């Protein structure tokens, strides 16, 4: 009985703690210094894991795109623009973060819209496949015409996408932290439940 309870309690733990994939934004993955893109630029999270983007320099945003059009907002995840003071070091404590949970192992594609250097490799491949590789994603990005900065009003389609993005950007913004807080509280509750189950099982 004790064994069963213990096994059951421990088997719940992976559900509570998915792995965290910390990805620096505005940090050059080869030099480790402030720079273009994502560090690392390719990750392979599992379902239930979280991707945590940490904004490490200047002005950057992480925006979901597609394999075919790496530098075009697909209307998915958008962290909004985060600005980090030039005074802060690349690994300063308390840098702004944005977290998403991975719901499937299907590939996800992102670029740094506010940084504006998507064509130069400011892209992130999540769970690339043998047919949709990170290298091909990068080639697609290099071919795509340079996108205007997000606040630019030049070009019809750009301003149109800005207009449609503005409200969706503000609504997920405030709700995301509370979702995250809720998730932590929920996870804490689950964990407490599992632990008390374990403790009572041993008595
Ligand atoms: C996973 O689902 C949640 C809740 O619907 C959503 O907020 C989040 O953006 C999804 N994650 C990804 C990577 O799409």
Short mmCIF file of C-alpha atoms and ligand atoms in Angstrom, two decimals:
data_model
loop_
_atom_site.label_atom_id
_atom_site.label_comp_id
_atom_site.label_asym_id
_atom_site.label_seq_id
_atom_site.Cartn_x
_atom_site.Cartn_y
_atom_site.Cartn_z
CA UNK A 1 0.00 0.00 0.00
CA UNK A 2 2.72 2.45 1.01
CA UNK A 3 4.61 1.49 -2.11
CA UNK A 4 1.59 2.11 -4.30
CA UNK A 5 1.00 5.51 -2.73
CA UNK A 6 4.64 6.44 -3.07
CA UNK A 7 4.75 5.33 -6.70
CA UNK A 8 1.55 7.19 -7.47
CA UNK A 9 2.80 10.36 -5.77
CA UNK A 10 6.13 10.29 -7.55
CA UNK A 11 4.50 9.56 -10.89
CA UNK A 12 2.55 12.83 -10.52
CA UNK A 13 5.69 14.92 -10.22
CA UNK A 14 6.58 15.07 -13.96
CA UNK A 15 3.07 16.42 -14.60
CA UNK A 16 3.77 19.22 -12.17
CA UNK A 17 7.24 20.11 -13.38
CA UNK A 18 7.74 20.23 -17.15
CA UNK A 19 11.24 21.12 -18.26
CA UNK A 20 11.98 24.78 -18.87
CA UNK A 21 13.70 25.88 -22.07
CA UNK A 22 15.33 29.21 -21.40
CA UNK A 23 16.02 31.12 -24.63
CA UNK A 24 17.88 34.42 -24.59
CA UNK A 25 16.52 37.06 -27.00
CA UNK A 26 18.94 39.69 -28.28
CA UNK A 27 21.89 37.49 -27.42
CA UNK A 28 24.30 36.07 -30.00
CA UNK A 29 24.46 32.31 -29.46
CA UNK A 30 27.99 32.03 -30.85
CA UNK A 31 29.62 34.87 -28.91
CA UNK A 32 27.38 34.74 -25.82
CA UNK A 33 27.24 38.54 -25.96
CA UNK A 34 24.42 40.96 -26.72
CA UNK A 35 23.60 40.62 -30.40
CA UNK A 36 21.33 39.22 -33.10
CA UNK A 37 18.78 36.55 -32.51
CA UNK A 38 18.16 33.76 -30.06
CA UNK A 39 20.37 31.75 -27.76
CA UNK A 40 19.85 28.91 -28.49
CA UNK A 41 18.20 29.20 -31.93
CA UNK A 42 16.99 25.59 -32.05
CA UNK A 43 15.22 23.78 -29.21
CA UNK A 44 13.40 20.46 -28.87
CA UNK A 45 10.91 20.73 -25.99
CA UNK A 46 8.36 18.01 -25.20
CA UNK A 47 4.65 18.45 -24.52
CA UNK A 48 4.16 20.13 -21.14
CA UNK A 49 7.57 21.81 -21.20
CA UNK A 50 7.77 25.58 -21.17
CA UNK A 51 9.68 27.97 -23.39
CA UNK A 52 10.89 30.98 -21.44
CA UNK A 53 12.13 33.87 -23.53
CA UNK A 54 14.40 36.19 -21.61
CA UNK A 55 15.00 39.59 -23.21
CA UNK A 56 18.67 40.34 -22.82
CA UNK A 57 19.39 43.54 -24.71
CA UNK A 58 17.94 46.48 -26.62
CA UNK A 59 14.49 46.24 -28.13
CA UNK A 60 13.11 42.87 -29.14
CA UNK A 61 9.89 40.91 -29.57
CA UNK A 62 9.24 37.24 -30.25
CA UNK A 63 6.57 36.66 -32.87
CA UNK A 64 5.29 33.37 -34.27
CA UNK A 65 5.69 32.85 -38.00
CA UNK A 66 5.72 29.89 -40.40
CA UNK A 67 8.39 27.69 -41.93
CA UNK A 68 7.67 29.16 -45.39
CA UNK A 69 7.58 32.80 -44.27
CA UNK A 70 9.88 33.04 -41.26
CA UNK A 71 9.76 36.84 -41.06
CA UNK A 72 5.99 37.31 -41.29
CA UNK A 73 3.66 37.45 -38.28
CA UNK A 74 1.33 34.43 -38.57
CA UNK A 75 -1.08 35.82 -35.98
CA UNK A 76 0.01 33.37 -33.29
CA UNK A 77 2.13 33.97 -30.22
CA UNK A 78 3.45 37.52 -29.86
CA UNK A 79 5.37 38.59 -26.76
CA UNK A 80 5.04 42.29 -27.48
CA UNK A 81 8.08 44.56 -27.54
CA UNK A 82 10.43 44.42 -24.57
CA UNK A 83 13.10 47.07 -24.05
CA UNK A 84 16.18 46.43 -21.96
CA UNK A 85 18.44 49.29 -20.86
CA UNK A 86 21.89 49.36 -22.42
CA UNK A 87 23.28 49.67 -18.88
CA UNK A 88 22.29 46.09 -18.09
CA UNK A 89 24.62 43.20 -18.78
CA UNK A 90 23.54 40.30 -21.00
CA UNK A 91 22.99 38.09 -17.94
CA UNK A 92 21.67 40.72 -15.52
CA UNK A 93 19.18 39.44 -12.94
CA UNK A 94 15.50 40.29 -13.37
CA UNK A 95 15.47 40.71 -17.15
CA UNK A 96 11.99 40.64 -18.71
CA UNK A 97 10.61 37.17 -19.43
CA UNK A 98 7.74 35.68 -21.38
CA UNK A 99 6.66 32.08 -21.00
CA UNK A 100 4.59 29.71 -23.13
CA UNK A 101 3.68 26.08 -22.58
CA UNK A 102 4.39 23.61 -25.35
CA UNK A 103 1.15 21.79 -26.25
CA UNK A 104 2.41 19.50 -28.99
CA UNK A 105 5.64 18.42 -30.62
CA UNK A 106 4.63 19.95 -33.96
CA UNK A 107 7.25 22.44 -35.18
CA UNK A 108 6.88 26.06 -34.10
CA UNK A 109 8.65 28.94 -35.83
CA UNK A 110 9.48 32.36 -34.38
CA UNK A 111 11.36 35.52 -35.30
CA UNK A 112 12.46 38.68 -33.54
CA UNK A 113 10.18 41.28 -35.09
CA UNK A 114 11.22 44.33 -33.07
CA UNK A 115 14.91 43.51 -33.49
CA UNK A 116 14.31 43.68 -37.25
CA UNK A 117 17.08 41.25 -38.29
CA UNK A 118 15.02 38.19 -39.18
CA UNK A 119 16.72 37.91 -42.58
CA UNK A 120 20.09 37.91 -40.83
CA UNK A 121 19.14 34.98 -38.64
CA UNK A 122 17.09 36.39 -35.76
CA UNK A 123 14.91 33.27 -35.80
CA UNK A 124 14.04 30.40 -33.49
CA UNK A 125 13.12 26.86 -34.60
CA UNK A 126 11.17 24.75 -32.11
CA UNK A 127 11.03 21.04 -32.88
CA UNK A 128 12.18 21.25 -36.51
CA UNK A 129 11.77 18.00 -38.48
CA UNK A 130 13.79 16.10 -41.08
CA UNK A 131 11.76 17.77 -43.84
CA UNK A 132 11.39 21.18 -42.19
CA UNK A 133 14.89 21.72 -40.87
CA UNK A 134 16.29 24.66 -38.93
CA UNK A 135 18.78 25.24 -41.77
CA UNK A 136 16.01 25.43 -44.40
CA UNK A 137 14.05 27.77 -42.10
CA UNK A 138 17.08 30.04 -42.01
CA UNK A 139 17.39 29.93 -45.82
CA UNK A 140 13.71 30.87 -46.13
CA UNK A 141 14.30 33.78 -43.75
CA UNK A 142 17.26 35.05 -45.78
CA UNK A 143 15.09 35.01 -48.95
CA UNK A 144 12.15 36.84 -47.43
CA UNK A 145 12.06 40.59 -48.16
CA UNK A 146 13.07 42.65 -45.15
CA UNK A 147 10.04 43.38 -42.99
CA UNK A 148 9.42 46.92 -41.79
CA UNK A 149 9.73 47.59 -38.06
CA UNK A 150 6.44 46.83 -36.22
CA UNK A 151 5.59 50.48 -35.54
CA UNK A 152 6.13 51.51 -39.20
CA UNK A 153 3.07 52.72 -41.06
CA UNK A 154 4.61 52.41 -44.53
CA UNK A 155 3.07 49.76 -46.74
CA UNK A 156 -0.59 48.74 -46.71
CA UNK A 157 -0.25 45.20 -45.46
CA UNK A 158 2.16 46.16 -42.72
CA UNK A 159 -0.07 48.83 -41.21
CA UNK A 160 -3.04 46.53 -41.60
CA UNK A 161 -1.32 43.78 -39.65
CA UNK A 162 -0.26 46.34 -37.05
CA UNK A 163 -3.85 47.41 -36.65
CA UNK A 164 -5.07 43.84 -36.19
CA UNK A 165 -2.22 42.98 -33.89
CA UNK A 166 -2.57 45.91 -31.55
CA UNK A 167 -5.73 44.72 -29.74
CA UNK A 168 -4.65 41.07 -29.58
CA UNK A 169 -1.32 42.19 -28.25
CA UNK A 170 -2.89 44.05 -25.36
CA UNK A 171 -5.42 41.36 -24.46
CA UNK A 172 -3.04 38.38 -24.12
CA UNK A 173 -0.50 40.67 -22.47
CA UNK A 174 -2.15 41.24 -19.09
CA UNK A 175 -3.84 37.83 -19.09
CA UNK A 176 -0.62 35.91 -19.67
CA UNK A 177 1.02 36.75 -16.35
CA UNK A 178 -2.16 35.94 -14.45
CA UNK A 179 -2.43 32.69 -16.41
CA UNK A 180 1.13 31.94 -15.46
CA UNK A 181 0.43 32.80 -11.84
CA UNK A 182 -2.65 30.61 -11.95
CA UNK A 183 -0.62 27.79 -13.39
CA UNK A 184 1.99 28.11 -10.67
CA UNK A 185 -0.74 28.13 -8.02
CA UNK A 186 -2.36 25.14 -9.66
CA UNK A 187 0.95 23.32 -9.85
CA UNK A 188 1.62 24.16 -6.21
CA UNK A 189 -1.79 22.77 -5.28
CA UNK A 190 -1.13 19.60 -7.22
CA UNK A 191 2.26 19.23 -5.62
CA UNK A 192 0.85 19.80 -2.12
CA UNK A 193 -1.83 17.25 -2.87
CA UNK A 194 0.74 14.73 -4.05
CA UNK A 195 2.96 15.36 -1.04
CA UNK A 196 0.18 15.16 1.54
CA UNK A 197 -0.97 11.98 -0.19
CA UNK A 198 2.54 10.68 0.21
CA UNK A 199 2.87 11.74 3.85
CA UNK A 200 -0.52 10.37 4.87
CA UNK A 201 0.20 7.17 2.99
CA UNK A 202 3.31 6.65 5.10
CA UNK A 203 1.54 7.18 8.46
C1 LIG B 1 -0.64 26.18 -25.47
O1 LIG B 1 -1.97 26.41 -25.04
C2 LIG B 1 -2.15 27.58 -24.26
C3 LIG B 1 -3.58 27.62 -23.79
O2 LIG B 1 -4.45 27.53 -24.89
C4 LIG B 1 -1.77 28.80 -25.07
O3 LIG B 1 -1.89 29.97 -24.30
C5 LIG B 1 -0.33 28.65 -25.53
O4 LIG B 1 0.02 29.73 -26.36
C6 LIG B 1 -0.15 27.35 -26.29
N1 LIG B 1 1.25 27.18 -26.60
C7 LIG B 1 1.71 27.24 -27.84
C8 LIG B 1 3.18 27.03 -27.97
O5 LIG B 1 1.01 27.45 -28.81
#
